Short mmCIF file of C-alpha atoms in Angstrom, two decimals:
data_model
loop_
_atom_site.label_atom_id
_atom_site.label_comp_id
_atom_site.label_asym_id
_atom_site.label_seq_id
_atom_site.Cartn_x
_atom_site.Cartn_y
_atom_site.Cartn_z
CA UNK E 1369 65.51 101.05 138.16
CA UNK E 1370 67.35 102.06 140.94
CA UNK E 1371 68.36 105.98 141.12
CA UNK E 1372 72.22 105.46 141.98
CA UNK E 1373 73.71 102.54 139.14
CA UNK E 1374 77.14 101.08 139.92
CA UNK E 1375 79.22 99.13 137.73
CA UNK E 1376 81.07 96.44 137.79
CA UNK E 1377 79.25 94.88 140.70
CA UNK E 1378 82.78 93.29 141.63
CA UNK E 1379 85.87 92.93 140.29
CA UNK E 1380 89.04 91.58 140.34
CA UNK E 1381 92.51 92.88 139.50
CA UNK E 1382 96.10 92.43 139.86
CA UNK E 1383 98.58 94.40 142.01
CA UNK E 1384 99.62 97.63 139.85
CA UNK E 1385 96.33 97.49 137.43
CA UNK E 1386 94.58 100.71 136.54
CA UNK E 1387 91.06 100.18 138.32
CA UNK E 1388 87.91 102.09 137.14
CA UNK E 1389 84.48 101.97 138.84
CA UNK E 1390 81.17 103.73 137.36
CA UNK E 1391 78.56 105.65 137.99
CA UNK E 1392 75.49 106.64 136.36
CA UNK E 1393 72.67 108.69 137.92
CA UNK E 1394 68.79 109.24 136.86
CA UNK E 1395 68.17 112.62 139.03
CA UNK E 1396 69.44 115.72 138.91
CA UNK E 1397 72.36 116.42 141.33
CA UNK E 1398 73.44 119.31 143.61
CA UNK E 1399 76.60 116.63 144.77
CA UNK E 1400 78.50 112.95 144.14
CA UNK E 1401 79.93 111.59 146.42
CA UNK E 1402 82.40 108.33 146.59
CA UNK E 1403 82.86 106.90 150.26
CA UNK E 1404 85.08 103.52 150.99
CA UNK E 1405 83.35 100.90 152.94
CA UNK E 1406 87.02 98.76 154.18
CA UNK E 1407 86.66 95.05 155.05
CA UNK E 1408 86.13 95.96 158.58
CA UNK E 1409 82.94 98.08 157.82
CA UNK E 1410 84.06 101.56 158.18
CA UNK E 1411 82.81 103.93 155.88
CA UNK E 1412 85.28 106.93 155.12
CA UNK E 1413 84.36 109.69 152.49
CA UNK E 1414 86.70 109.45 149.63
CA UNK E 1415 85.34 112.61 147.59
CA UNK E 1416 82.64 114.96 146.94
CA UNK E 1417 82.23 117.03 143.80
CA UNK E 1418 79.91 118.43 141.65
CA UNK E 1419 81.87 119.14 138.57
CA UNK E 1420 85.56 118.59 136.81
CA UNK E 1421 87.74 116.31 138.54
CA UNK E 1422 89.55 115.72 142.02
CA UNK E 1423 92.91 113.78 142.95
CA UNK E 1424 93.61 112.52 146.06
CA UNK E 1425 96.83 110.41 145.94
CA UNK E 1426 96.38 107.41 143.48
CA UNK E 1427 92.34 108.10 143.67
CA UNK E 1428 90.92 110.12 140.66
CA UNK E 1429 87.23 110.88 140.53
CA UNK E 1430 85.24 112.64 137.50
CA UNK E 1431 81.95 113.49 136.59
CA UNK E 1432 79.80 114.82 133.83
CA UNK E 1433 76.71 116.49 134.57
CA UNK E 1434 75.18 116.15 131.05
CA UNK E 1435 75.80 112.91 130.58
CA UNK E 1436 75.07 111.97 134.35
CA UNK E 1437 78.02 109.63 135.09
CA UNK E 1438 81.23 109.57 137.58
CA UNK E 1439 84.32 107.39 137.45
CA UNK E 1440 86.28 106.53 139.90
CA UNK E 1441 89.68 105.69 139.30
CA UNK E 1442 93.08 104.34 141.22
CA UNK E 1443 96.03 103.98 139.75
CA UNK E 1444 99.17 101.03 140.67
CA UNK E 1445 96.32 99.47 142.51
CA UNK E 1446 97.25 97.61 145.84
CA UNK E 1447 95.84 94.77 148.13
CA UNK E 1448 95.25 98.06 150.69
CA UNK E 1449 92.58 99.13 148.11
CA UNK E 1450 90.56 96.52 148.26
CA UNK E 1451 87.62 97.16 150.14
CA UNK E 1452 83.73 97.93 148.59
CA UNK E 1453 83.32 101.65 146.89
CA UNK E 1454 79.98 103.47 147.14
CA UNK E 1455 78.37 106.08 145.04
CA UNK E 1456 76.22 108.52 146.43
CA UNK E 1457 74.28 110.95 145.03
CA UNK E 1458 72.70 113.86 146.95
CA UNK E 1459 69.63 115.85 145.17
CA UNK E 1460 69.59 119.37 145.54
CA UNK E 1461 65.81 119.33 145.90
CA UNK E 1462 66.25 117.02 149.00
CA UNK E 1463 68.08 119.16 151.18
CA UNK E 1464 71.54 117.15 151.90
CA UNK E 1465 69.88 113.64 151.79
CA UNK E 1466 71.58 110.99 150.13
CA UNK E 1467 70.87 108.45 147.60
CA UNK E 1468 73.13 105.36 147.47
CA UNK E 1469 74.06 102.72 145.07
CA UNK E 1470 74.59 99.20 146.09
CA UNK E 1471 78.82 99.57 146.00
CA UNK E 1472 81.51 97.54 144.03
CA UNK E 1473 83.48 95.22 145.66
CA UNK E 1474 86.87 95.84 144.63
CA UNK E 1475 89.49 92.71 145.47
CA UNK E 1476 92.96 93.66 144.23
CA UNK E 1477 95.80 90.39 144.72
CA UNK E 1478 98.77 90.59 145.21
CA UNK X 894 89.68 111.74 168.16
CA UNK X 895 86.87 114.15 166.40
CA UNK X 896 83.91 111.90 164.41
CA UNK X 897 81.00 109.86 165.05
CA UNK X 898 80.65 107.84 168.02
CA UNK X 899 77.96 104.62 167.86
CA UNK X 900 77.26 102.56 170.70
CA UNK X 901 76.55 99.69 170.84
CA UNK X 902 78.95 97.70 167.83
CA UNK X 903 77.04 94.51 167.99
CA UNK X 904 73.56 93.50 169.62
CA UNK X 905 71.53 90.93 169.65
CA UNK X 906 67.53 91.10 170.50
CA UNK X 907 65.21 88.64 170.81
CA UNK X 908 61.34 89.43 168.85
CA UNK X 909 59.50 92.00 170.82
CA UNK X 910 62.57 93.58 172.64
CA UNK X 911 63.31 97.22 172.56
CA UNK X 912 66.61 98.68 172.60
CA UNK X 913 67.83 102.49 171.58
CA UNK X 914 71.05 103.26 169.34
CA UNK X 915 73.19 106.12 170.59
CA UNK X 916 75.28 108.23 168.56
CA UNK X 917 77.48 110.93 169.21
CA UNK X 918 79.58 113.65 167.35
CA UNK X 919 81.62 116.06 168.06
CA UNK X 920 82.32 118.10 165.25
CA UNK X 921 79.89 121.03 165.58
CA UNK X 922 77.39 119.08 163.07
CA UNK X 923 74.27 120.47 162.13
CA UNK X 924 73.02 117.51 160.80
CA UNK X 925 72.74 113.92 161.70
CA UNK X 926 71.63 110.60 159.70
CA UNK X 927 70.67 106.94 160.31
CA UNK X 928 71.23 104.80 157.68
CA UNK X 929 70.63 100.68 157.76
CA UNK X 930 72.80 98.33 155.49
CA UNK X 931 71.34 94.87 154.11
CA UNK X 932 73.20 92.68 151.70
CA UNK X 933 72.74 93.81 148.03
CA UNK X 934 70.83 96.86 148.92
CA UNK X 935 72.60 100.64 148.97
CA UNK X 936 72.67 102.43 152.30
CA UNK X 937 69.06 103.57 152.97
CA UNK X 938 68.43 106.10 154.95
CA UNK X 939 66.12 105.55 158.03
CA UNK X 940 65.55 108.90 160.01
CA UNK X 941 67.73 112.32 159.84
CA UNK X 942 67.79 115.56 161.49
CA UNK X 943 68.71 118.61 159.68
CA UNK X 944 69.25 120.69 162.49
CA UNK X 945 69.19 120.42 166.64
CA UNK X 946 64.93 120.48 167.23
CA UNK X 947 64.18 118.82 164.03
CA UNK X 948 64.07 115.07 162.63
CA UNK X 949 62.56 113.54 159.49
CA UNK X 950 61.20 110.34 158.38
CA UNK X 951 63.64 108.45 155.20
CA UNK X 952 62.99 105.89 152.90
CA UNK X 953 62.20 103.32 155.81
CA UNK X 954 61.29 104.86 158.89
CA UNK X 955 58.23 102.58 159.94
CA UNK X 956 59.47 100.16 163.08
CA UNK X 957 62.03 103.16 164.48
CA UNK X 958 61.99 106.46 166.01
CA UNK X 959 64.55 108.95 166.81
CA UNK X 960 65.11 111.85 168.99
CA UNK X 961 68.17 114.81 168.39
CA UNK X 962 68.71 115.36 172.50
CA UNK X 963 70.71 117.86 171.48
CA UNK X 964 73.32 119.11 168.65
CA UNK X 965 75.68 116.49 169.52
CA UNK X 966 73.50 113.38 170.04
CA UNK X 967 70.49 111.39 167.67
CA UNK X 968 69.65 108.44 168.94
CA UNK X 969 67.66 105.67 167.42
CA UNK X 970 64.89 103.27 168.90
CA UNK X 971 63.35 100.40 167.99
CA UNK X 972 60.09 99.66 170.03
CA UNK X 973 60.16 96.30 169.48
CA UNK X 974 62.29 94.32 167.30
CA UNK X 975 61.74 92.36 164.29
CA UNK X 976 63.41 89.53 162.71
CA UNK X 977 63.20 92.01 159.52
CA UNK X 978 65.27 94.81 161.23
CA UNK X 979 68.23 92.66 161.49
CA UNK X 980 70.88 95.07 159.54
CA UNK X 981 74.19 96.95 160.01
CA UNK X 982 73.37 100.70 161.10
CA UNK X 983 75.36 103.36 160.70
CA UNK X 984 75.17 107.06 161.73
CA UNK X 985 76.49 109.94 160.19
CA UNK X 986 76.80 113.62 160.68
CA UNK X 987 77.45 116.75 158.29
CA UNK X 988 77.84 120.12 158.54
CA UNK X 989 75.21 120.69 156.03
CA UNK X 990 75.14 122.05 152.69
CA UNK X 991 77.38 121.58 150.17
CA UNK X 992 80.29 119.73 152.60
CA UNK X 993 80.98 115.89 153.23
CA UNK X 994 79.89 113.22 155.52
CA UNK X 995 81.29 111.53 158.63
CA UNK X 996 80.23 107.91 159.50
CA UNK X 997 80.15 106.22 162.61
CA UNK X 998 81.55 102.72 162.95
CA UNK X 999 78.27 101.12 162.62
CA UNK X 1000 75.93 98.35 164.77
CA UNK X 1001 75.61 95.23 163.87
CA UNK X 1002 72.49 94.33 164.98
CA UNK X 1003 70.90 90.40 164.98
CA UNK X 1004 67.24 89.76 165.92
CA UNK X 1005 66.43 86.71 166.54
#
């Protein structure tokens, strides 16, 4: 079992749908991160956080420590937000290494 | 424009080749990552350097080494290629700590 679970592996949606991706976790964390790997290959850092919630435009991320589990979230999707989003988790016994999971390909039509 | 600056984007090597990866940042970095990319497989991490005079093996160092030439540069090298080491690469830098991560543009990299 891998250490960094994403879910759904891909997925589909419509122009304006509410999009969630998850999360779950099997270590203990000092830090989540979700980056955005676009069609073109570039990785850009979306969040980090370690507790509560963040908002960045229509991007929402969350996470609960006990239960080990983030969400990401974007809201009146768009065909610019399709692209493949990546967990990663970063163990605060491992100095700032990361652990990734394997990304959700998000395809959103117009 | 401040990041992470990989060179070469795309390569090709034939079996037995060597060839070295530069990357560069400019953002004051303490620390510096190589990661490799295969289909259905997360990021893994290959080599990283927590600090300018220090590197580290990752999850799949054997078949590379690195060298930090100095805060700004890590470099990666493959002694001779394999067929298995075909891959995207990326490199990425961080400040350390408790603070985000800036990735390079990535190599795609083909041996053949």
């Amino acid at each position: 079992k891998n250490e960094v679970e994403q879910s759904p592996q891909n997925l589909t949606a419509q122009e304006g749908e509410f999009i969630t991706i998850n999360c779950s976790y099997s270590v203990g964390i000092s830090a989540l991160h979700w980056l955005q790997q676009h069609p073109g290959g570039g990785i850009v850092s979306l969040f980090m956080l370690s507790s509560g919630k963040k908002k960045h435009g229509r991007l929402i991320a969350t996470i609960n420590i006990q239960e080990k589990h983030s969400s990401l979230h974007i809201t009146a999707s768009h065909p610019r937000d399709s692209a493949v989003y990546i967990c990663a988790v970063r163990s605060g016994g491992s100095g700032s290494r990361l652990t990734f999971g394997e990304g959700t390909q998000l395809t959103v039509n117009p | 424009n401040a990041g992470v600056t990989q060179t070469p984007k795309f390569q090709v090597l034939k079996t037995g080749q060597s060839m070295t990866l530069q990357c560069a940042q400019d953002m004051n970095h303490n620390s510096m990552y190589w990661y490799r990319q295969d289909p259905g497989m997360g990021l893994r991490l290959i080599y990283y350097s927590a600090s300018e005079g220090t590197t580290d093996k990752g999850e799949v160092p054997n078949g590379y080494n690195v060298s930090r030439l100095n805060k700004r540069e890590f470099s990666l090298r493959l002694e001779s290629a394999a067929p298995s080491q075909t891959s995207v690469y990326f490199c990425a830098s961080s400040p350390g700590g408790a603070y985000g991560y800036t990735f390079g543009s990535g190599t795609r990299l083909t041996v053949v």
